[in-house]
Each structure stands twice: as structure tokens, then as C-alpha cells.
PDB file of C-alpha atoms in Angstrom:
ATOM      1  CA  UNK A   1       0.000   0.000   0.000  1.00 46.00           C
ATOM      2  CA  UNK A   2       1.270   3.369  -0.512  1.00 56.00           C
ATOM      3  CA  UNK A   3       2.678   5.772   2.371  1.00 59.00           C
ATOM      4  CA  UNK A   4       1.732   9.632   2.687  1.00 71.00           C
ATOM      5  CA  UNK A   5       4.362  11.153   3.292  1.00 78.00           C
ATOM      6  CA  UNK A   6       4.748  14.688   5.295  1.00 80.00           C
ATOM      7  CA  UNK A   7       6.816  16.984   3.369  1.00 82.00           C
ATOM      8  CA  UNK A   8       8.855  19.834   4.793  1.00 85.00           C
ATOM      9  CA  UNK A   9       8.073  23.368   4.544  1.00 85.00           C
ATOM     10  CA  UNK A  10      12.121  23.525   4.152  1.00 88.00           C
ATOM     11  CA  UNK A  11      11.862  21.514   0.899  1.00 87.00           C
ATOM     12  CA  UNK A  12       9.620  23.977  -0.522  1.00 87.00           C
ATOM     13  CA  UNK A  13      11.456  27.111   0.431  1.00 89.00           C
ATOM     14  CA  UNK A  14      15.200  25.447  -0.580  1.00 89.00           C
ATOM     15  CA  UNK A  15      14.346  22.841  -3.088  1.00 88.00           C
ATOM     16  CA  UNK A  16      11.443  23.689  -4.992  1.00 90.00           C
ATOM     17  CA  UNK A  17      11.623  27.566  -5.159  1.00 91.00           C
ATOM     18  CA  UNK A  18      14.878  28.172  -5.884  1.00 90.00           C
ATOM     19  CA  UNK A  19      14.965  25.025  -8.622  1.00 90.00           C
ATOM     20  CA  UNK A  20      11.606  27.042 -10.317  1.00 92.00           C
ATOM     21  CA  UNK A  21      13.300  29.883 -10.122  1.00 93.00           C
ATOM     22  CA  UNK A  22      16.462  28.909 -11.557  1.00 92.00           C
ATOM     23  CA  UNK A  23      14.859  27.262 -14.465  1.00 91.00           C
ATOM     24  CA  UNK A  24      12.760  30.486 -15.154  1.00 91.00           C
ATOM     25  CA  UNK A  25      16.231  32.704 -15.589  1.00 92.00           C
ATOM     26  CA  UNK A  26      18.255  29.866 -16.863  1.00 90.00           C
ATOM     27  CA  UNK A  27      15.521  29.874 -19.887  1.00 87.00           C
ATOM     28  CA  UNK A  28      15.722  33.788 -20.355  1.00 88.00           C
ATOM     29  CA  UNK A  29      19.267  34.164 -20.319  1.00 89.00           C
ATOM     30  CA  UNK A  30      19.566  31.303 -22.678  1.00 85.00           C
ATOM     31  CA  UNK A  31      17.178  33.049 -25.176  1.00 84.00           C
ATOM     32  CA  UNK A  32      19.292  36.145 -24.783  1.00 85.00           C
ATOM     33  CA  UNK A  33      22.657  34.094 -25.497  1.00 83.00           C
ATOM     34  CA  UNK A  34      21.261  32.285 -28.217  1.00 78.00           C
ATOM     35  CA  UNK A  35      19.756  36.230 -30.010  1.00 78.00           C
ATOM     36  CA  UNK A  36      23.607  37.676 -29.482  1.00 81.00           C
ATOM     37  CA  UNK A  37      25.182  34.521 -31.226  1.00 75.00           C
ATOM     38  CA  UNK A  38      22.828  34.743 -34.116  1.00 70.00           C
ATOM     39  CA  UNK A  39      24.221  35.462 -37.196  1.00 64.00           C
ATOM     40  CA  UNK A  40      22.847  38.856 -38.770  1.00 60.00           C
ATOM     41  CA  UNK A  41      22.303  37.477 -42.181  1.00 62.00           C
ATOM     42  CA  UNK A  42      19.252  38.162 -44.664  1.00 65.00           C
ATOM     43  CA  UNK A  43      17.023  35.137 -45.614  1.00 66.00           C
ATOM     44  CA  UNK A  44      17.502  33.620 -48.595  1.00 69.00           C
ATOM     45  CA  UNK A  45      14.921  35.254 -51.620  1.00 78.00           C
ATOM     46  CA  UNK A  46      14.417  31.729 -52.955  1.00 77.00           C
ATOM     47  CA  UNK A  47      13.480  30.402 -49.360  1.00 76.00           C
ATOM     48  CA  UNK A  48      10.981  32.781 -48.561  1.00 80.00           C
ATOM     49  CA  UNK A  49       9.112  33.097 -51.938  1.00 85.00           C
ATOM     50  CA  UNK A  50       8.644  29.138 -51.803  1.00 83.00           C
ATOM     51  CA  UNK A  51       6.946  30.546 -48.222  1.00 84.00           C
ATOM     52  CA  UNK A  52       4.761  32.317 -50.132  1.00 89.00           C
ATOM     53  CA  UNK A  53       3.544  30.336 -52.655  1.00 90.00           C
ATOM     54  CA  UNK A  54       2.786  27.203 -49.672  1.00 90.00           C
ATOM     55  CA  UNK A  55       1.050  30.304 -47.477  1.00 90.00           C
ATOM     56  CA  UNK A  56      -1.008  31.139 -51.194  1.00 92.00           C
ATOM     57  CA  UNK A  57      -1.467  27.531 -52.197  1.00 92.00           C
ATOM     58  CA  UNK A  58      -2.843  26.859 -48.659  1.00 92.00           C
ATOM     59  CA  UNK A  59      -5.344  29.777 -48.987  1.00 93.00           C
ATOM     60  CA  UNK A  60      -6.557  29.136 -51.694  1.00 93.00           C
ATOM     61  CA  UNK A  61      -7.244  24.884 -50.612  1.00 92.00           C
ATOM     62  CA  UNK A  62      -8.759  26.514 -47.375  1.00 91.00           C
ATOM     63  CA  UNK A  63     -11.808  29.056 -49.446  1.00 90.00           C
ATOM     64  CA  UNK A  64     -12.247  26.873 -52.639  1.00 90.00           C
ATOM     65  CA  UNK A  65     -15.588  26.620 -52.478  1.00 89.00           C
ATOM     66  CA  UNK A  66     -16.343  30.549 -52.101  1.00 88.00           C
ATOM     67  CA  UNK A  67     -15.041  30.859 -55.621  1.00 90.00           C
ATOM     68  CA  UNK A  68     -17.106  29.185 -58.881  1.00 89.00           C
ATOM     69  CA  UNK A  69     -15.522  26.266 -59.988  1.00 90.00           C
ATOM     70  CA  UNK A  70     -14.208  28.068 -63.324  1.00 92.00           C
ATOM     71  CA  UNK A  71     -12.053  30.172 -61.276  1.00 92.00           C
ATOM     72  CA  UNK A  72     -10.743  27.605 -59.030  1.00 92.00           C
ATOM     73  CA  UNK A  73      -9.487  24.987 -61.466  1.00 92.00           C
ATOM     74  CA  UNK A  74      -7.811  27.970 -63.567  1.00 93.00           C
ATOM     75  CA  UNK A  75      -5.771  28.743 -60.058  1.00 93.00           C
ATOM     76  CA  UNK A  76      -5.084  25.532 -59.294  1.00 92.00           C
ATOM     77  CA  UNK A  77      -3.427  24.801 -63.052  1.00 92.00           C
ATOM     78  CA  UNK A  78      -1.435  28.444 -61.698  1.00 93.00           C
ATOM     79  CA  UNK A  79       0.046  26.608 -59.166  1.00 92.00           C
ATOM     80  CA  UNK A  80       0.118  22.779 -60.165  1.00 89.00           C
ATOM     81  CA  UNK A  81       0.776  22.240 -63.807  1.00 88.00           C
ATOM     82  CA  UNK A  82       4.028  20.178 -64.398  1.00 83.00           C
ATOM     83  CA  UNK A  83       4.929  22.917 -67.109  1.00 82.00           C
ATOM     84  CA  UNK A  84       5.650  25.988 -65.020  1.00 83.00           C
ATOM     85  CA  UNK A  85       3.366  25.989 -62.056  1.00 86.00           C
ATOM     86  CA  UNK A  86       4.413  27.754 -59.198  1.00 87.00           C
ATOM     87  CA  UNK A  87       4.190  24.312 -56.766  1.00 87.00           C
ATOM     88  CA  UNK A  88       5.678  21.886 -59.314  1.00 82.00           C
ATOM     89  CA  UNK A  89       9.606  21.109 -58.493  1.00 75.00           C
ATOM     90  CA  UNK A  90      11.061  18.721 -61.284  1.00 70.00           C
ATOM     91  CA  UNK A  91      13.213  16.178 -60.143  1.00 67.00           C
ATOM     92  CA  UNK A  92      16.887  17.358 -61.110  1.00 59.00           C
ATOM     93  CA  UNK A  93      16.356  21.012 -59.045  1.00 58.00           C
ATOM     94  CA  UNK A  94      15.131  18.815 -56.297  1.00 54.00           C
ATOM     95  CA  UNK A  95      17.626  19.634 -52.781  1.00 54.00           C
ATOM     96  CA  UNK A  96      17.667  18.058 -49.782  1.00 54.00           C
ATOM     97  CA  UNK A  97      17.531  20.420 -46.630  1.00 52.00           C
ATOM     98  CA  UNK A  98      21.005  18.519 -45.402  1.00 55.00           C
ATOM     99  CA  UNK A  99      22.538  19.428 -49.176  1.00 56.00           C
ATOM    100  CA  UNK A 100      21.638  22.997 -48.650  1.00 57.00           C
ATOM    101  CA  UNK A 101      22.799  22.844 -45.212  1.00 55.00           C
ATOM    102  CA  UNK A 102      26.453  21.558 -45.841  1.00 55.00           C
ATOM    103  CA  UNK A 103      26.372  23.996 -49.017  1.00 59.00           C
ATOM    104  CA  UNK A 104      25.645  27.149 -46.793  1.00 61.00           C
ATOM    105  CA  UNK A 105      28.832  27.445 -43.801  1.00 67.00           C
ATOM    106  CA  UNK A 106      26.545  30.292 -42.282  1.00 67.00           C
ATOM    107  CA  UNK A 107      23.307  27.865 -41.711  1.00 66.00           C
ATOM    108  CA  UNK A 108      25.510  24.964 -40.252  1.00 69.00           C
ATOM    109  CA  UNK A 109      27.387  27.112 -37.925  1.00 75.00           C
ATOM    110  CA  UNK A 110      23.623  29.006 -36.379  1.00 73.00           C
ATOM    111  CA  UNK A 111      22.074  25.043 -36.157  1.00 75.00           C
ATOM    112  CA  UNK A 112      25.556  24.362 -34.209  1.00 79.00           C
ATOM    113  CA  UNK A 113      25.414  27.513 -31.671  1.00 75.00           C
ATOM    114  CA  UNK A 114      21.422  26.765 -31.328  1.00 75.00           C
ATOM    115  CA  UNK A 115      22.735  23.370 -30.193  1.00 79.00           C
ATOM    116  CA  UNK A 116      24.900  24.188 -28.009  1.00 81.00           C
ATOM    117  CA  UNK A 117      23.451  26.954 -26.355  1.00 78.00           C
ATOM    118  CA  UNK A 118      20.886  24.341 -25.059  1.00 81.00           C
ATOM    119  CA  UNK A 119      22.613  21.378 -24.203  1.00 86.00           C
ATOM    120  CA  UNK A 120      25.348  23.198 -22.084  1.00 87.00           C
ATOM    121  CA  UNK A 121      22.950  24.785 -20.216  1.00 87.00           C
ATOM    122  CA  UNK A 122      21.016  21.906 -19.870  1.00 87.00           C
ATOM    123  CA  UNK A 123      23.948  19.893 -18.578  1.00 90.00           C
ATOM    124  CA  UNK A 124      25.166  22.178 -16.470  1.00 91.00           C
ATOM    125  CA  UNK A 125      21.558  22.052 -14.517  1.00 90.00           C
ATOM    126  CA  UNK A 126      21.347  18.532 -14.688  1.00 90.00           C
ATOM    127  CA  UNK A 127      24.302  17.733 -12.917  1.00 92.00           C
ATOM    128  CA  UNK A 128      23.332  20.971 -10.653  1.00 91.00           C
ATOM    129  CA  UNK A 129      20.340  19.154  -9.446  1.00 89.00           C
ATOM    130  CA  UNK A 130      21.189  15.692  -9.422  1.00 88.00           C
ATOM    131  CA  UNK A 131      24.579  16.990  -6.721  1.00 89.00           C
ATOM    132  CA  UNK A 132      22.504  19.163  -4.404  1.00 87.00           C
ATOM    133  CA  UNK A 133      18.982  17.911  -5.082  1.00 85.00           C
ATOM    134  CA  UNK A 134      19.307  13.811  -5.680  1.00 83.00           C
ATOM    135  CA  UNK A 135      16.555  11.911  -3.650  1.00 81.00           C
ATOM    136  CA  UNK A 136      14.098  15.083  -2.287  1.00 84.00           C
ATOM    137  CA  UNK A 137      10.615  14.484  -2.491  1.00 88.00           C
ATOM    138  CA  UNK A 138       9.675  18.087  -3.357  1.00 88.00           C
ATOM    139  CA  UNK A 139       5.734  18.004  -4.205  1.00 90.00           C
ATOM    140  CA  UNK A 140       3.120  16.311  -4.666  1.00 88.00           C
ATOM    141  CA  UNK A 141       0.244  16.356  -7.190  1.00 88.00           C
ATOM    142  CA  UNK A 142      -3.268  17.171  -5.891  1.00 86.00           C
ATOM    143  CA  UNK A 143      -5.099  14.495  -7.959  1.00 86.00           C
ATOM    144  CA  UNK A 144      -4.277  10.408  -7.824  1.00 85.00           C
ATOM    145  CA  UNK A 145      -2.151   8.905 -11.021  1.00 86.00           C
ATOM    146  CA  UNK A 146      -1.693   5.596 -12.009  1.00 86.00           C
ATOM    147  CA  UNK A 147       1.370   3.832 -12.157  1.00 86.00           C
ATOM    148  CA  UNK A 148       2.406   4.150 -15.819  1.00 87.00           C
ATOM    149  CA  UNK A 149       3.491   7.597 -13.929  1.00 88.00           C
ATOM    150  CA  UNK A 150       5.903   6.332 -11.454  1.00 86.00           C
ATOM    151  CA  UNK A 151       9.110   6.493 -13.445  1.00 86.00           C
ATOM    152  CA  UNK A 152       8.232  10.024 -15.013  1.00 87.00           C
ATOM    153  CA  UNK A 153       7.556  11.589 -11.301  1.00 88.00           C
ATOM    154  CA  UNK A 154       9.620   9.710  -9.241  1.00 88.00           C
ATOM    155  CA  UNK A 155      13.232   9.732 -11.572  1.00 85.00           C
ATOM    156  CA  UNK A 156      15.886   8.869  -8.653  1.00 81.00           C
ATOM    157  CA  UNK A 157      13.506   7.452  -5.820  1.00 83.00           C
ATOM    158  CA  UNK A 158      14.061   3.946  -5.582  1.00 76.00           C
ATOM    159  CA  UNK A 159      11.078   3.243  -3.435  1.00 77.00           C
ATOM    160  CA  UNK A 160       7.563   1.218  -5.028  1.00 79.00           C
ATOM    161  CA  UNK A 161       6.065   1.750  -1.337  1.00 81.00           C
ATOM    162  CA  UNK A 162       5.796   5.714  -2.127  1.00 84.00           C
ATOM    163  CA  UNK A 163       2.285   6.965  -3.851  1.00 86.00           C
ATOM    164  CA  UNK A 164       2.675   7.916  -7.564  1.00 88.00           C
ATOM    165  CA  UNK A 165       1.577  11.388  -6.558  1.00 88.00           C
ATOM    166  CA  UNK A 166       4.853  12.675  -4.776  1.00 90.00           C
ATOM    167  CA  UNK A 167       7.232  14.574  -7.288  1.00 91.00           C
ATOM    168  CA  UNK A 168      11.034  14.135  -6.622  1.00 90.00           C
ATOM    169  CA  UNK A 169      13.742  16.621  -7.536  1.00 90.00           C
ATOM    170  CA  UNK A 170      14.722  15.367 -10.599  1.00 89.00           C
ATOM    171  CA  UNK A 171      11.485  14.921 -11.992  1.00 91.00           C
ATOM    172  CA  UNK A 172      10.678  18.585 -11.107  1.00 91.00           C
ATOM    173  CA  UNK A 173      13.524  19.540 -13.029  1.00 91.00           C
ATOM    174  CA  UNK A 174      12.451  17.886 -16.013  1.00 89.00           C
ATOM    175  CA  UNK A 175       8.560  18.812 -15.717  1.00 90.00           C
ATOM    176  CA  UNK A 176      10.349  21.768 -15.522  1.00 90.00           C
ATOM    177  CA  UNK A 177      12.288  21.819 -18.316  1.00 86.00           C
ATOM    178  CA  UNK A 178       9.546  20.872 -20.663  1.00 85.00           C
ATOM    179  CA  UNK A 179       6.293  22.811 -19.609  1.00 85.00           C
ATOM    180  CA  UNK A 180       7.509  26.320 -19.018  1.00 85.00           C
ATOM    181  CA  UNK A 181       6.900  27.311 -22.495  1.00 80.00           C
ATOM    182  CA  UNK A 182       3.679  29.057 -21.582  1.00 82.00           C
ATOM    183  CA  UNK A 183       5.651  31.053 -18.622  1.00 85.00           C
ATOM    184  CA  UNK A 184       8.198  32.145 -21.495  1.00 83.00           C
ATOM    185  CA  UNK A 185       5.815  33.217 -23.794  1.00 82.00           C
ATOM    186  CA  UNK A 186       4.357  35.422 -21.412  1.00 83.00           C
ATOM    187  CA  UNK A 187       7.851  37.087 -20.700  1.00 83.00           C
ATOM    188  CA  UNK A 188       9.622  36.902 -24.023  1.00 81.00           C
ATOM    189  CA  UNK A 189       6.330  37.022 -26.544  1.00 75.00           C
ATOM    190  CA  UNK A 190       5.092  34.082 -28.094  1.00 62.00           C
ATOM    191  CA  UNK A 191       7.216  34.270 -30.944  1.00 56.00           C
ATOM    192  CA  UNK A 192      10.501  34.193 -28.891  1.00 58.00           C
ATOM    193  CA  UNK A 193       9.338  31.664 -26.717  1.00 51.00           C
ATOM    194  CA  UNK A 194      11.961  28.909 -26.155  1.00 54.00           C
ATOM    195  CA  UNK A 195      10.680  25.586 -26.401  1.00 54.00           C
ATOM    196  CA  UNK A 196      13.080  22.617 -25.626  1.00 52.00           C
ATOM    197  CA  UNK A 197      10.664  20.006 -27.032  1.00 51.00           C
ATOM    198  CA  UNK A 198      10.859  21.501 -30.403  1.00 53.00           C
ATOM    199  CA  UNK A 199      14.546  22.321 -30.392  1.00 52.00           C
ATOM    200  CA  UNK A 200      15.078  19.019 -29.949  1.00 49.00           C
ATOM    201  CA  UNK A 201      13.178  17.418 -32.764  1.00 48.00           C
ATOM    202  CA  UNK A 202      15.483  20.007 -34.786  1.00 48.00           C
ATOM    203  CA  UNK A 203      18.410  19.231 -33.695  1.00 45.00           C
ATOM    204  CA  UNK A 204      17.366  15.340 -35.762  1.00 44.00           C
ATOM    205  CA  UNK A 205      16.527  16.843 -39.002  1.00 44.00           C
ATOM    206  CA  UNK A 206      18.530  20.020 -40.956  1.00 45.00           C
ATOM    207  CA  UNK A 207      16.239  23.016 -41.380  1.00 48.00           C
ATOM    208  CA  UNK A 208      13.202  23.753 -43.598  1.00 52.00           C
ATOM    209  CA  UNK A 209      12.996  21.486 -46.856  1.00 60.00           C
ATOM    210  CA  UNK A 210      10.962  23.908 -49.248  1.00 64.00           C
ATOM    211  CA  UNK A 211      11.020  21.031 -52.070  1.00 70.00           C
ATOM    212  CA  UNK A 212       8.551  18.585 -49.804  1.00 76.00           C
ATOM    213  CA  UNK A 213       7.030  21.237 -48.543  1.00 81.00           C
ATOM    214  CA  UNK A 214       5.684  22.349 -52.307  1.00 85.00           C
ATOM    215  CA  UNK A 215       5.270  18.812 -52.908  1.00 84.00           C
ATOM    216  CA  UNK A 216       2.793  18.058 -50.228  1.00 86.00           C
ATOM    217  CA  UNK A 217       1.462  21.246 -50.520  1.00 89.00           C
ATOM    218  CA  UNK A 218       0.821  20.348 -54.522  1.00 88.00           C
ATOM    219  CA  UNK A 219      -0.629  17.222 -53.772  1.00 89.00           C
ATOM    220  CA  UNK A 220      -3.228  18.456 -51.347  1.00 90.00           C
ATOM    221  CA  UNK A 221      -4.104  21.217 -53.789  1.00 90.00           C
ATOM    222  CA  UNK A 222      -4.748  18.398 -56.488  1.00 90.00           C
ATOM    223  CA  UNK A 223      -7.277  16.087 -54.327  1.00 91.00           C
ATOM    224  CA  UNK A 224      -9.570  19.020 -53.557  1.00 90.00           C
ATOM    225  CA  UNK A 225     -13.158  18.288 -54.793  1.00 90.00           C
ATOM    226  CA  UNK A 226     -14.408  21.904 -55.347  1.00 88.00           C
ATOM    227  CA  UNK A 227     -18.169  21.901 -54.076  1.00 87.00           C
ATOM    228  CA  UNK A 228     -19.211  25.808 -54.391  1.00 84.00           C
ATOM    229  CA  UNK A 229     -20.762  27.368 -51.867  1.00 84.00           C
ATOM    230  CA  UNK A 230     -22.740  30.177 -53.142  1.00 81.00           C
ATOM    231  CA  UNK A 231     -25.788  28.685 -54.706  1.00 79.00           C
ATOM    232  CA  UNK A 232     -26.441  27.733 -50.981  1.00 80.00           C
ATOM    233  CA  UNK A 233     -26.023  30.770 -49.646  1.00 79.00           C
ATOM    234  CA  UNK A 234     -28.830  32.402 -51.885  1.00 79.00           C
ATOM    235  CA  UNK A 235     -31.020  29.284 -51.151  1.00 81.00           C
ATOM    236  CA  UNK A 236     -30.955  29.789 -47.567  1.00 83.00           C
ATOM    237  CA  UNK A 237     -31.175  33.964 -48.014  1.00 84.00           C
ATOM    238  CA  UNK A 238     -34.264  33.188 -50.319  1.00 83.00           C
ATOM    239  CA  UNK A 239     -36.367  30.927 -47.799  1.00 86.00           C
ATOM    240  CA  UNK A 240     -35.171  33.315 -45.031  1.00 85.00           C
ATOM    241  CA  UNK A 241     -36.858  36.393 -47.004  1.00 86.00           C
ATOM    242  CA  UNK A 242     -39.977  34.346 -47.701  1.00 85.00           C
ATOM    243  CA  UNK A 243     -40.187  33.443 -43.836  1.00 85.00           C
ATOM    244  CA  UNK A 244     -39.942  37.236 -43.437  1.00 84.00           C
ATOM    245  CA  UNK A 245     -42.462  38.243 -45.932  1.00 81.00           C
ATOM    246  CA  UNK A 246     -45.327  35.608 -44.860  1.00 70.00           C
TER     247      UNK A 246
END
């Protein structure tokens, strides 16, 4: 059966607190770190009228049926047509974001100081915590859990007789680490938020890949079935004014 356990008002005022509170600045002065070793370089004209044409091309799939069907296949041939549509990218101009990475010193070198201003920081916390704050219980969640939740709460507590609800150190660090992206977006804007989860996932992959990005975007465009809206419209406005009228 599990124990309740009696936590300290010391923990919270010298563990929890000050490990909060650390993680809040350690997260702003990272995002201020990372801004001053950014490279002040001007985005590629290629790159960002690719952006356009998706943003257009996904417009235009998102209101097709506000425009007759006339006027929708002529902009879809605009953007689609294996001739010199706007979406179409033949094979042999085809580049792989990793190609255009390796081909462009300036983008390798910002992905490498993105990188590394988060995992020193990162390690420099971890082993922070885990020599000062190994084995605290510091909180406890006001709602039961099931098990499945032991090893994500309870990271460096070897003890099964403990209820699922109690929060160690560790696992406050990573909690943490992870779900303070609203708090940042409320100091830094939403747009400068940091977000650790995401940086992560980039740190797999190489940057933005406009060629499957027009791709996809050219293969949604072509299974639309165009179903125009307007003829309903006046139908419903016409038994409205009739409703009116009687």
C-alpha cells in the first residue's frame, strides 16, 4: 500500500523555489545568449518566396468553395501544372535540406550555436540538481495517477512503497524543463518563446525542406473536390426572405 508522506516546509522554500526559479532565468538568459550569437544574415529570396507560394497555395485549398468552380481549377493549373506551375519542383532542381545545409557554412554554424546553447545549459543544470537535489521528495500532485506515472515523477527514488503522486527533484527539473513554455511566452512574446521540445526534434533533421514542402502542398491542392458554396447561400437567403415576408 502506498505511504503519505509529510513533506517539509524547508523543501519547498530550498528545493522547490529556488529550482523554479532557476529554471525560469536559466531559460531567459539562454534566449538572450542564443539572439547575441545569431548570425545577422538576410534570408535567402528563394526560401521565402517558396513561403509564399505554400502560405497562397494553402489559402486558396482553405476558401475553394467561395469561388465558382471556373475560377478555381484555372488557379489551381497556376500553381500545379508540371509545365511551369508555381508548386511543381522537377526532379533534377530537387535539394535536400542537409545538401543545402552543408552547401551554406553560415546555416551549419547558427544550427551548431542553437545546439549548443541548449545542451550546455542543460547539462550544467542537470548535474546541478542531481549533486545538491538527488533523492528530495519536493511536491506532490493534488489528484491520484496511475502507475504508468511512477518512473516520469519519481526519476531517482528507488522506493515502489511511495504513492505515484509525490514529485522528486529530478522529476521537477524535467517537468520543468519541458512545460515552461507558456511562462516564457508570457515574458519573451510568443514568438521568442523557447521551447526545448521543439529544439530538440530540430536538432534530428537540418532546417526547412521547401522542395517537400511544395510537394505536399501540390498534392493536397490536387485532391480538392471543389463543391461551391454560393448557390447555398442564396437558397438559404431566399427561404429566409420568404419566412420574413409571410
Amino acid at each position: 500500500m502506498a505511504e503519505d508522506l509529510v513533506l517539509d516546509t524547508a523543501i519547498r522554500d530550498w528545493v522547490l523555489i529556488p529550482l523554479s526559479v532557476v529554471m525560469v532565468l536559466i531559460g531567459v538568459l539562454r534566449y538572450f545568449v542564443s539572439k547575441l550569437m545569431r548570425s545577422a544574415q538576410l534570408p535567402d529570396a528563394k526560401i521565402v518566396k517558396e513561403g509564399q507560394v505554400i502560405v497562397r497555395a494553402r489559402n486558396l485549398r482553405a476558401a475553394a468553395n467561395f469561388i465558382p468552380l471556373k475560377s478555381f481549377r484555372a488557379r489551381r493549373f497556376y500553381y500545379s501544372n508540371e509545365e511551369n506551375g508555381l508548386l511543381f519542383v522537377p526532379k533534377g532542381q530537387a535539394q535536400n535540406a542537409q545538401a543545402q545545409m552543408f552547401s551554406d557554412p553560415n546555416m551549419a554554424m547558427d544550427m551548431m550555436k542553437k545546439n549548443l546553447s541548449m545542451i550546455i545549459p542543460q547539462t550544467l543544470t542537470f548535474a546541478w540538481v542531481n549533486f545538491f537535489f538527488s533523492g528530495f521528495v519536493a511536491a506532490k500532485i493534488p489528484f491520484p495517477l496511475t502507475q504508468r506515472f511512477r518512473a516520469m515523477l519519481q526519476n531517482g527514488i528507488d522506493l515502489s512503497t511511495v504513492d505515484v503522486s509525490y514529485v522528486s527533484s529530478r522529476s521537477w527539473y524535467f517537468l520543468n524543463l519541458f512545460g515552461l513554455r507558456g511562462l516564457f511566452s508570457l515574458i519573451l512574446g510568443e514568438e521568442n518563446a523557447t521551447d526545448d521540445t521543439q529544439r530538440m526534434m530540430q536538432m534530428t533533421g537540418f532546417g526547412f525542406d521547401p522542395t517537400r514542402s511544395l510537394g505536399a502542398e501540390k498534392d493536397g491542392l490536387d485532391i480538392v473536390q471543389h463543391d461551391w458554396t454560393m448557390p447555398k447561400f442564396e437558397r438559404r437567403a431566399e427561404s429566409v426572405l420568404r419566412k420574413l415576408v409571410r
